[in-house]
Amino acid sequence: MTILDKITAHKAIEVATAKAEVSIQDLEKSNSFSRKTNSLVANLLSENSTGIIAEHKRKSPSKGVINDLLSVEEITQGYAQAGAACLSVLTDFDFFGGTKEDLLKARAANPAIPILRKDFMIDEYQIYEAKAWGADVILLIAACLTPNQISDLSKKAHELGLEVLLEIHDEEELERSPLANVDVIGVNNRNLKNFAENNVNASLALAEKIPANLVKISESCISQPETIKQLQAVGYKGFLIGETFMKTDNPAGALKSLIDSLVA
């Protein structure tokens, strides 16, 4: 069983528990259900966009604890002020140390910037959660979903006014994924089945295979401005970066330094 298999199996139990505690009807009563969402696509395509999707991530299965000392408000506000185009907030607790409260706090502290709920989405209930907690974008990971699941979950997200980021790792995942309700394709340079690889070769290999009408972003294994420029040259508009910033004492400062070096 891969790490991804373990995570998704545990997620099914987690979702069943959540459904028993909070109904969809209760989620729909949240104030966030009536708020106007912020568009990741618009921000990434904006002329002056940095393209950086800055992530709040306390730990990971491969690295253990990365940074659990700073508050989510401090980190996400710092990211926004430094020039992030979007915030990514992990809400998986058992494997990544994220919580529902992290997303709620990030939303309250940053009303005007798009926020991605970063989690392992396997059930439409989680999309209602994302909407209720203040997310603007959901993540769907092709490696742990069937084509029918991708189709159904992305359609439901659009029905609720949320954008969809579909994450792939290789050409097979791209070819079997229904894209009618997908807004952004993200290429994860790290294989979630074993958390291996430390380069952006996957993004470079898939750049020309992703349909031109979809915004494409590169995820993971990005730390140098030269790498971002290389990816921009082949059409990438966004760059999801978490560990590079979170492993420092000043994540927002690390983001600002990267942005400054991009425009120097």
PDB file of C-alpha atoms in Angstrom:
ATOM      1  CA  MET A   1       0.000   0.000   0.000  1.00  0.00           C
ATOM      2  CA  THR A   2       1.400   3.395  -1.015  1.00  0.00           C
ATOM      3  CA  ILE A   3       1.366   6.504   1.170  1.00  0.00           C
ATOM      4  CA  LEU A   4      -1.406   7.887  -1.040  1.00  0.00           C
ATOM      5  CA  ASP A   5      -3.448   4.698  -0.534  1.00  0.00           C
ATOM      6  CA  LYS A   6      -3.094   5.047   3.233  1.00  0.00           C
ATOM      7  CA  ILE A   7      -4.114   8.696   3.150  1.00  0.00           C
ATOM      8  CA  THR A   8      -7.211   8.127   1.021  1.00  0.00           C
ATOM      9  CA  ALA A   9      -8.309   5.119   3.077  1.00  0.00           C
ATOM     10  CA  HIS A  10      -8.061   7.180   6.240  1.00  0.00           C
ATOM     11  CA  LYS A  11      -9.847  10.074   4.503  1.00  0.00           C
ATOM     12  CA  ALA A  12     -12.886   7.892   3.820  1.00  0.00           C
ATOM     13  CA  ILE A  13     -13.207   7.195   7.555  1.00  0.00           C
ATOM     14  CA  GLU A  14     -12.686  10.866   8.348  1.00  0.00           C
ATOM     15  CA  VAL A  15     -15.397  11.974   5.916  1.00  0.00           C
ATOM     16  CA  ALA A  16     -17.887   9.437   7.256  1.00  0.00           C
ATOM     17  CA  THR A  17     -17.315  10.776  10.775  1.00  0.00           C
ATOM     18  CA  ALA A  18     -17.730  14.372   9.632  1.00  0.00           C
ATOM     19  CA  LYS A  19     -20.996  13.570   7.854  1.00  0.00           C
ATOM     20  CA  ALA A  20     -22.386  12.072  11.048  1.00  0.00           C
ATOM     21  CA  GLU A  21     -21.489  15.204  13.020  1.00  0.00           C
ATOM     22  CA  VAL A  22     -22.372  18.046  10.607  1.00  0.00           C
ATOM     23  CA  SER A  23     -25.001  17.840   7.869  1.00  0.00           C
ATOM     24  CA  ILE A  24     -24.726  19.454   4.449  1.00  0.00           C
ATOM     25  CA  GLN A  25     -27.698  21.594   5.448  1.00  0.00           C
ATOM     26  CA  ASP A  26     -25.734  22.914   8.410  1.00  0.00           C
ATOM     27  CA  LEU A  27     -22.721  23.616   6.204  1.00  0.00           C
ATOM     28  CA  GLU A  28     -24.968  25.580   3.858  1.00  0.00           C
ATOM     29  CA  LYS A  29     -25.931  27.876   6.726  1.00  0.00           C
ATOM     30  CA  SER A  30     -22.358  29.157   6.975  1.00  0.00           C
ATOM     31  CA  ASN A  31     -21.797  32.835   6.161  1.00  0.00           C
ATOM     32  CA  SER A  32     -19.210  31.781   3.589  1.00  0.00           C
ATOM     33  CA  PHE A  33     -21.897  30.194   1.431  1.00  0.00           C
ATOM     34  CA  SER A  34     -23.152  33.631   0.432  1.00  0.00           C
ATOM     35  CA  ARG A  35     -19.778  35.342  -0.015  1.00  0.00           C
ATOM     36  CA  LYS A  36     -18.451  36.228  -3.446  1.00  0.00           C
ATOM     37  CA  THR A  37     -15.485  34.006  -4.171  1.00  0.00           C
ATOM     38  CA  ASN A  38     -12.068  35.203  -5.341  1.00  0.00           C
ATOM     39  CA  SER A  39     -10.805  33.812  -8.653  1.00  0.00           C
ATOM     40  CA  LEU A  40      -7.487  31.994  -8.799  1.00  0.00           C
ATOM     41  CA  VAL A  41      -7.615  31.982 -12.602  1.00  0.00           C
ATOM     42  CA  ALA A  42      -8.084  35.760 -12.761  1.00  0.00           C
ATOM     43  CA  ASN A  43      -5.223  36.324 -10.335  1.00  0.00           C
ATOM     44  CA  LEU A  44      -2.836  34.038 -12.208  1.00  0.00           C
ATOM     45  CA  LEU A  45      -3.644  35.658 -15.546  1.00  0.00           C
ATOM     46  CA  SER A  46      -3.387  39.199 -14.195  1.00  0.00           C
ATOM     47  CA  GLU A  47      -0.645  41.189 -15.916  1.00  0.00           C
ATOM     48  CA  ASN A  48       1.251  41.891 -12.693  1.00  0.00           C
ATOM     49  CA  SER A  49       0.703  38.511 -11.023  1.00  0.00           C
ATOM     50  CA  THR A  50       3.647  36.860  -9.303  1.00  0.00           C
ATOM     51  CA  GLY A  51       1.996  33.501 -10.000  1.00  0.00           C
ATOM     52  CA  ILE A  52       3.044  32.224  -6.577  1.00  0.00           C
ATOM     53  CA  ILE A  53       0.554  30.047  -4.713  1.00  0.00           C
ATOM     54  CA  ALA A  54       2.080  30.186  -1.231  1.00  0.00           C
ATOM     55  CA  GLU A  55       1.274  27.274   1.040  1.00  0.00           C
ATOM     56  CA  HIS A  56       0.796  26.922   4.766  1.00  0.00           C
ATOM     57  CA  LYS A  57       2.073  23.429   5.620  1.00  0.00           C
ATOM     58  CA  ARG A  58       3.111  22.313   9.106  1.00  0.00           C
ATOM     59  CA  LYS A  59       4.413  18.868   8.224  1.00  0.00           C
ATOM     60  CA  SER A  60       4.449  16.184   5.549  1.00  0.00           C
ATOM     61  CA  PRO A  61       4.747  12.379   5.497  1.00  0.00           C
ATOM     62  CA  SER A  62       8.201  12.592   3.929  1.00  0.00           C
ATOM     63  CA  LYS A  63       9.716  15.483   5.916  1.00  0.00           C
ATOM     64  CA  GLY A  64       7.955  15.316   9.280  1.00  0.00           C
ATOM     65  CA  VAL A  65       7.439  18.621  11.071  1.00  0.00           C
ATOM     66  CA  ILE A  66       8.410  21.554   8.838  1.00  0.00           C
ATOM     67  CA  ASN A  67       7.178  24.537  10.843  1.00  0.00           C
ATOM     68  CA  ASP A  68       4.635  24.441  13.659  1.00  0.00           C
ATOM     69  CA  LEU A  69       5.776  27.550  15.535  1.00  0.00           C
ATOM     70  CA  LEU A  70       4.103  30.405  13.640  1.00  0.00           C
ATOM     71  CA  SER A  71       0.359  31.096  13.518  1.00  0.00           C
ATOM     72  CA  VAL A  72      -1.588  30.531  10.319  1.00  0.00           C
ATOM     73  CA  GLU A  73      -2.743  34.163  10.429  1.00  0.00           C
ATOM     74  CA  GLU A  74       0.818  35.465  10.633  1.00  0.00           C
ATOM     75  CA  ILE A  75       2.041  33.259   7.801  1.00  0.00           C
ATOM     76  CA  THR A  76      -0.862  33.783   5.394  1.00  0.00           C
ATOM     77  CA  GLN A  77      -1.113  37.529   5.951  1.00  0.00           C
ATOM     78  CA  GLY A  78       2.614  37.772   5.387  1.00  0.00           C
ATOM     79  CA  TYR A  79       2.284  35.790   2.161  1.00  0.00           C
ATOM     80  CA  ALA A  80      -0.511  38.056   0.912  1.00  0.00           C
ATOM     81  CA  GLN A  81       1.401  41.219   1.764  1.00  0.00           C
ATOM     82  CA  ALA A  82       4.552  39.873   0.083  1.00  0.00           C
ATOM     83  CA  GLY A  83       2.703  39.400  -3.206  1.00  0.00           C
ATOM     84  CA  ALA A  84       1.287  35.858  -3.323  1.00  0.00           C
ATOM     85  CA  ALA A  85      -1.324  35.352  -6.047  1.00  0.00           C
ATOM     86  CA  CYS A  86      -3.127  32.743  -3.962  1.00  0.00           C
ATOM     87  CA  LEU A  87      -2.900  31.002  -0.602  1.00  0.00           C
ATOM     88  CA  SER A  88      -2.941  27.237  -0.174  1.00  0.00           C
ATOM     89  CA  VAL A  89      -4.023  25.922   3.210  1.00  0.00           C
ATOM     90  CA  LEU A  90      -3.752  22.260   4.142  1.00  0.00           C
ATOM     91  CA  THR A  91      -6.711  20.895   6.093  1.00  0.00           C
ATOM     92  CA  ASP A  92      -5.569  17.259   6.445  1.00  0.00           C
ATOM     93  CA  PHE A  93      -4.574  16.722  10.070  1.00  0.00           C
ATOM     94  CA  ASP A  94      -3.241  13.192  10.402  1.00  0.00           C
ATOM     95  CA  PHE A  95      -0.620  13.370   7.674  1.00  0.00           C
ATOM     96  CA  PHE A  96      -0.012  17.119   7.231  1.00  0.00           C
ATOM     97  CA  GLY A  97      -1.023  18.704  10.539  1.00  0.00           C
ATOM     98  CA  GLY A  98      -3.675  20.935   8.947  1.00  0.00           C
ATOM     99  CA  THR A  99      -7.133  21.688  10.330  1.00  0.00           C
ATOM    100  CA  LYS A 100     -10.488  23.204   9.470  1.00  0.00           C
ATOM    101  CA  GLU A 101      -9.586  26.045  11.822  1.00  0.00           C
ATOM    102  CA  ASP A 102      -6.504  26.850   9.744  1.00  0.00           C
ATOM    103  CA  LEU A 103      -8.679  27.557   6.724  1.00  0.00           C
ATOM    104  CA  LEU A 104     -11.221  29.525   8.745  1.00  0.00           C
ATOM    105  CA  LYS A 105      -8.467  31.672  10.263  1.00  0.00           C
ATOM    106  CA  ALA A 106      -6.733  32.206   6.934  1.00  0.00           C
ATOM    107  CA  ARG A 107     -10.009  33.297   5.370  1.00  0.00           C
ATOM    108  CA  ALA A 108     -10.820  35.726   8.178  1.00  0.00           C
ATOM    109  CA  ALA A 109      -7.335  37.226   7.988  1.00  0.00           C
ATOM    110  CA  ASN A 110      -7.265  37.447   4.173  1.00  0.00           C
ATOM    111  CA  PRO A 111     -10.699  38.273   2.738  1.00  0.00           C
ATOM    112  CA  ALA A 112      -9.551  39.436  -0.700  1.00  0.00           C
ATOM    113  CA  ILE A 113      -7.134  36.746  -1.917  1.00  0.00           C
ATOM    114  CA  PRO A 114      -8.071  33.336  -3.386  1.00  0.00           C
ATOM    115  CA  ILE A 115      -7.586  30.419  -1.013  1.00  0.00           C
ATOM    116  CA  LEU A 116      -7.147  26.807  -2.086  1.00  0.00           C
ATOM    117  CA  ARG A 117      -8.360  24.099   0.261  1.00  0.00           C
ATOM    118  CA  LYS A 118      -5.472  21.622   0.020  1.00  0.00           C
ATOM    119  CA  ASP A 119      -6.745  18.189   0.965  1.00  0.00           C
ATOM    120  CA  PHE A 120      -7.530  14.771  -0.444  1.00  0.00           C
ATOM    121  CA  MET A 121     -11.016  15.242  -1.859  1.00  0.00           C
ATOM    122  CA  ILE A 122     -12.911  11.998  -2.399  1.00  0.00           C
ATOM    123  CA  ASP A 123     -16.515  12.961  -1.595  1.00  0.00           C
ATOM    124  CA  GLU A 124     -18.759  15.885  -2.556  1.00  0.00           C
ATOM    125  CA  TYR A 125     -19.367  16.481   1.148  1.00  0.00           C
ATOM    126  CA  GLN A 126     -15.816  17.863   1.342  1.00  0.00           C
ATOM    127  CA  ILE A 127     -16.682  20.414  -1.342  1.00  0.00           C
ATOM    128  CA  TYR A 128     -19.541  21.695   0.813  1.00  0.00           C
ATOM    129  CA  GLU A 129     -17.044  21.873   3.670  1.00  0.00           C
ATOM    130  CA  ALA A 130     -14.625  23.862   1.521  1.00  0.00           C
ATOM    131  CA  LYS A 131     -17.337  26.343   0.620  1.00  0.00           C
ATOM    132  CA  ALA A 132     -18.495  26.620   4.239  1.00  0.00           C
ATOM    133  CA  TRP A 133     -14.965  27.190   5.508  1.00  0.00           C
ATOM    134  CA  GLY A 134     -14.212  29.978   3.048  1.00  0.00           C
ATOM    135  CA  ALA A 135     -12.233  28.325   0.252  1.00  0.00           C
ATOM    136  CA  ASP A 136     -12.360  29.649  -3.309  1.00  0.00           C
ATOM    137  CA  VAL A 137     -10.669  26.678  -4.998  1.00  0.00           C
ATOM    138  CA  ILE A 138     -10.608  22.937  -4.360  1.00  0.00           C
ATOM    139  CA  LEU A 139      -7.909  20.426  -5.225  1.00  0.00           C
ATOM    140  CA  LEU A 140      -8.701  17.186  -7.014  1.00  0.00           C
ATOM    141  CA  ILE A 141      -5.844  14.679  -7.220  1.00  0.00           C
ATOM    142  CA  ALA A 142      -6.133  12.454 -10.289  1.00  0.00           C
ATOM    143  CA  ALA A 143      -3.963   9.745  -8.723  1.00  0.00           C
ATOM    144  CA  CYS A 144      -6.597   8.940  -6.090  1.00  0.00           C
ATOM    145  CA  LEU A 145      -9.777   9.488  -8.137  1.00  0.00           C
ATOM    146  CA  THR A 146     -11.574   7.688 -10.963  1.00  0.00           C
ATOM    147  CA  PRO A 147     -12.598   9.613 -14.090  1.00  0.00           C
ATOM    148  CA  ASN A 148     -16.223   9.539 -12.878  1.00  0.00           C
ATOM    149  CA  GLN A 149     -15.199  10.966  -9.516  1.00  0.00           C
ATOM    150  CA  ILE A 150     -13.238  13.767 -11.182  1.00  0.00           C
ATOM    151  CA  SER A 151     -16.239  14.570 -13.369  1.00  0.00           C
ATOM    152  CA  ASP A 152     -18.758  14.526 -10.524  1.00  0.00           C
ATOM    153  CA  LEU A 153     -16.637  16.413  -7.994  1.00  0.00           C
ATOM    154  CA  SER A 154     -15.540  19.111 -10.427  1.00  0.00           C
ATOM    155  CA  LYS A 155     -19.141  19.636 -11.555  1.00  0.00           C
ATOM    156  CA  LYS A 156     -20.305  19.961  -7.953  1.00  0.00           C
ATOM    157  CA  ALA A 157     -17.546  22.474  -7.217  1.00  0.00           C
ATOM    158  CA  HIS A 158     -18.684  24.642 -10.122  1.00  0.00           C
ATOM    159  CA  GLU A 159     -22.281  24.375  -8.955  1.00  0.00           C
ATOM    160  CA  LEU A 160     -21.157  25.816  -5.617  1.00  0.00           C
ATOM    161  CA  GLY A 161     -19.158  28.594  -7.262  1.00  0.00           C
ATOM    162  CA  LEU A 162     -15.706  27.149  -6.558  1.00  0.00           C
ATOM    163  CA  GLU A 163     -12.853  26.807  -9.041  1.00  0.00           C
ATOM    164  CA  VAL A 164     -11.162  23.455  -9.598  1.00  0.00           C
ATOM    165  CA  LEU A 165      -7.456  22.672  -9.600  1.00  0.00           C
ATOM    166  CA  LEU A 166      -6.833  19.189 -10.983  1.00  0.00           C
ATOM    167  CA  GLU A 167      -3.477  17.756 -10.001  1.00  0.00           C
ATOM    168  CA  ILE A 168      -1.730  15.285 -12.264  1.00  0.00           C
ATOM    169  CA  HIS A 169       1.695  13.668 -12.248  1.00  0.00           C
ATOM    170  CA  ASP A 170       1.984  12.069 -15.675  1.00  0.00           C
ATOM    171  CA  GLU A 171       0.428  11.900 -19.122  1.00  0.00           C
ATOM    172  CA  GLU A 172      -1.754   8.889 -18.296  1.00  0.00           C
ATOM    173  CA  GLU A 173      -3.492  10.824 -15.511  1.00  0.00           C
ATOM    174  CA  LEU A 174      -4.034  13.768 -17.852  1.00  0.00           C
ATOM    175  CA  GLU A 175      -5.480  11.653 -20.661  1.00  0.00           C
ATOM    176  CA  ARG A 176      -7.994   9.800 -18.481  1.00  0.00           C
ATOM    177  CA  SER A 177      -9.251  12.889 -16.631  1.00  0.00           C
ATOM    178  CA  PRO A 178     -12.495  14.632 -17.709  1.00  0.00           C
ATOM    179  CA  LEU A 179     -11.679  18.345 -17.994  1.00  0.00           C
ATOM    180  CA  ALA A 180     -15.054  19.964 -18.711  1.00  0.00           C
ATOM    181  CA  ASN A 181     -15.282  21.512 -15.239  1.00  0.00           C
ATOM    182  CA  VAL A 182     -11.566  21.944 -14.530  1.00  0.00           C
ATOM    183  CA  ASP A 183     -10.123  25.476 -14.382  1.00  0.00           C
ATOM    184  CA  VAL A 184      -6.462  24.844 -13.609  1.00  0.00           C
ATOM    185  CA  ILE A 185      -4.168  21.878 -14.243  1.00  0.00           C
ATOM    186  CA  GLY A 186      -1.412  21.427 -11.698  1.00  0.00           C
ATOM    187  CA  VAL A 187       1.555  19.161 -12.404  1.00  0.00           C
ATOM    188  CA  ASN A 188       2.952  17.773  -9.177  1.00  0.00           C
ATOM    189  CA  ASN A 189       6.662  17.197  -9.629  1.00  0.00           C
ATOM    190  CA  ARG A 190       6.643  14.921  -6.581  1.00  0.00           C
ATOM    191  CA  ASN A 191       5.075  11.497  -7.024  1.00  0.00           C
ATOM    192  CA  LEU A 192       2.470  11.210  -4.256  1.00  0.00           C
ATOM    193  CA  LYS A 193       2.699   7.437  -4.308  1.00  0.00           C
ATOM    194  CA  ASN A 194       6.203   7.524  -2.875  1.00  0.00           C
ATOM    195  CA  PHE A 195       6.922  11.262  -2.361  1.00  0.00           C
ATOM    196  CA  ALA A 196      10.024  10.882  -4.533  1.00  0.00           C
ATOM    197  CA  GLU A 197      11.635  13.164  -7.114  1.00  0.00           C
ATOM    198  CA  ASN A 198      13.228  16.527  -6.540  1.00  0.00           C
ATOM    199  CA  ASN A 199      13.074  18.288  -9.910  1.00  0.00           C
ATOM    200  CA  VAL A 200      10.519  19.827 -12.263  1.00  0.00           C
ATOM    201  CA  ASN A 201      10.961  17.316 -15.086  1.00  0.00           C
ATOM    202  CA  ALA A 202       7.305  16.250 -14.880  1.00  0.00           C
ATOM    203  CA  SER A 203       6.141  19.826 -15.479  1.00  0.00           C
ATOM    204  CA  LEU A 204       8.525  20.302 -18.382  1.00  0.00           C
ATOM    205  CA  ALA A 205       7.494  17.011 -19.997  1.00  0.00           C
ATOM    206  CA  LEU A 206       3.759  17.757 -19.780  1.00  0.00           C
ATOM    207  CA  ALA A 207       3.825  21.459 -20.683  1.00  0.00           C
ATOM    208  CA  GLU A 208       2.766  21.029 -24.303  1.00  0.00           C
ATOM    209  CA  LYS A 209       0.311  18.206 -23.592  1.00  0.00           C
ATOM    210  CA  ILE A 210      -2.004  20.243 -21.339  1.00  0.00           C
ATOM    211  CA  PRO A 211      -4.886  21.828 -23.315  1.00  0.00           C
ATOM    212  CA  ALA A 212      -4.161  25.459 -24.133  1.00  0.00           C
ATOM    213  CA  ASN A 213      -7.497  26.666 -22.730  1.00  0.00           C
ATOM    214  CA  LEU A 214      -6.525  25.602 -19.210  1.00  0.00           C
ATOM    215  CA  VAL A 215      -4.264  27.568 -16.909  1.00  0.00           C
ATOM    216  CA  LYS A 216      -1.328  25.416 -15.886  1.00  0.00           C
ATOM    217  CA  ILE A 217       0.694  25.508 -12.705  1.00  0.00           C
ATOM    218  CA  SER A 218       3.709  23.608 -11.421  1.00  0.00           C
ATOM    219  CA  GLU A 219       3.730  22.161  -7.905  1.00  0.00           C
ATOM    220  CA  SER A 220       6.539  21.122  -5.561  1.00  0.00           C
ATOM    221  CA  CYS A 221      10.320  20.988  -5.977  1.00  0.00           C
ATOM    222  CA  ILE A 222      10.496  24.705  -6.785  1.00  0.00           C
ATOM    223  CA  SER A 223      12.894  26.914  -4.843  1.00  0.00           C
ATOM    224  CA  GLN A 224      14.974  28.940  -7.297  1.00  0.00           C
ATOM    225  CA  PRO A 225      13.956  31.904  -9.482  1.00  0.00           C
ATOM    226  CA  GLU A 226      15.721  30.266 -12.429  1.00  0.00           C
ATOM    227  CA  THR A 227      13.364  27.293 -12.158  1.00  0.00           C
ATOM    228  CA  ILE A 228      10.310  29.558 -12.228  1.00  0.00           C
ATOM    229  CA  LYS A 229      11.647  31.398 -15.273  1.00  0.00           C
ATOM    230  CA  GLN A 230      12.249  28.053 -16.999  1.00  0.00           C
ATOM    231  CA  LEU A 231       8.654  27.030 -16.300  1.00  0.00           C
ATOM    232  CA  GLN A 232       7.253  30.402 -17.374  1.00  0.00           C
ATOM    233  CA  ALA A 233       9.029  29.989 -20.701  1.00  0.00           C
ATOM    234  CA  VAL A 234       6.955  26.866 -21.449  1.00  0.00           C
ATOM    235  CA  GLY A 235       3.644  28.411 -20.422  1.00  0.00           C
ATOM    236  CA  TYR A 236       3.216  27.896 -16.694  1.00  0.00           C
ATOM    237  CA  LYS A 237       1.309  30.717 -14.990  1.00  0.00           C
ATOM    238  CA  GLY A 238       1.406  29.493 -11.398  1.00  0.00           C
ATOM    239  CA  PHE A 239       3.852  27.914  -8.976  1.00  0.00           C
ATOM    240  CA  LEU A 240       2.672  26.203  -5.805  1.00  0.00           C
ATOM    241  CA  ILE A 241       5.402  26.492  -3.193  1.00  0.00           C
ATOM    242  CA  GLY A 242       5.199  25.578   0.463  1.00  0.00           C
ATOM    243  CA  GLU A 243       8.160  23.769   1.948  1.00  0.00           C
ATOM    244  CA  THR A 244      10.696  26.257   0.525  1.00  0.00           C
ATOM    245  CA  PHE A 245       9.027  29.022   2.533  1.00  0.00           C
ATOM    246  CA  MET A 246       7.778  27.067   5.558  1.00  0.00           C
ATOM    247  CA  LYS A 247      11.161  25.607   6.476  1.00  0.00           C
ATOM    248  CA  THR A 248      12.445  29.122   7.230  1.00  0.00           C
ATOM    249  CA  ASP A 249      11.874  31.245  10.323  1.00  0.00           C
ATOM    250  CA  ASN A 250      10.188  33.873   8.129  1.00  0.00           C
ATOM    251  CA  PRO A 251       8.063  32.271   5.378  1.00  0.00           C
ATOM    252  CA  ALA A 252       6.751  35.619   4.103  1.00  0.00           C
ATOM    253  CA  GLY A 253      10.267  37.020   3.969  1.00  0.00           C
ATOM    254  CA  ALA A 254      11.407  33.987   1.952  1.00  0.00           C
ATOM    255  CA  LEU A 255       8.538  34.571  -0.476  1.00  0.00           C
ATOM    256  CA  LYS A 256       9.410  38.250  -0.841  1.00  0.00           C
ATOM    257  CA  SER A 257      13.055  37.402  -1.530  1.00  0.00           C
ATOM    258  CA  LEU A 258      12.018  34.983  -4.254  1.00  0.00           C
ATOM    259  CA  ILE A 259       9.684  37.523  -5.856  1.00  0.00           C
ATOM    260  CA  ASP A 260      12.340  40.243  -5.684  1.00  0.00           C
ATOM    261  CA  SER A 261      14.839  37.965  -7.420  1.00  0.00           C
ATOM    262  CA  LEU A 262      12.305  37.222 -10.176  1.00  0.00           C
ATOM    263  CA  VAL A 263      11.910  40.885 -11.093  1.00  0.00           C
ATOM    264  CA  ALA A 264      15.546  41.878 -10.562  1.00  0.00           C
TER     265      ALA A 264
END
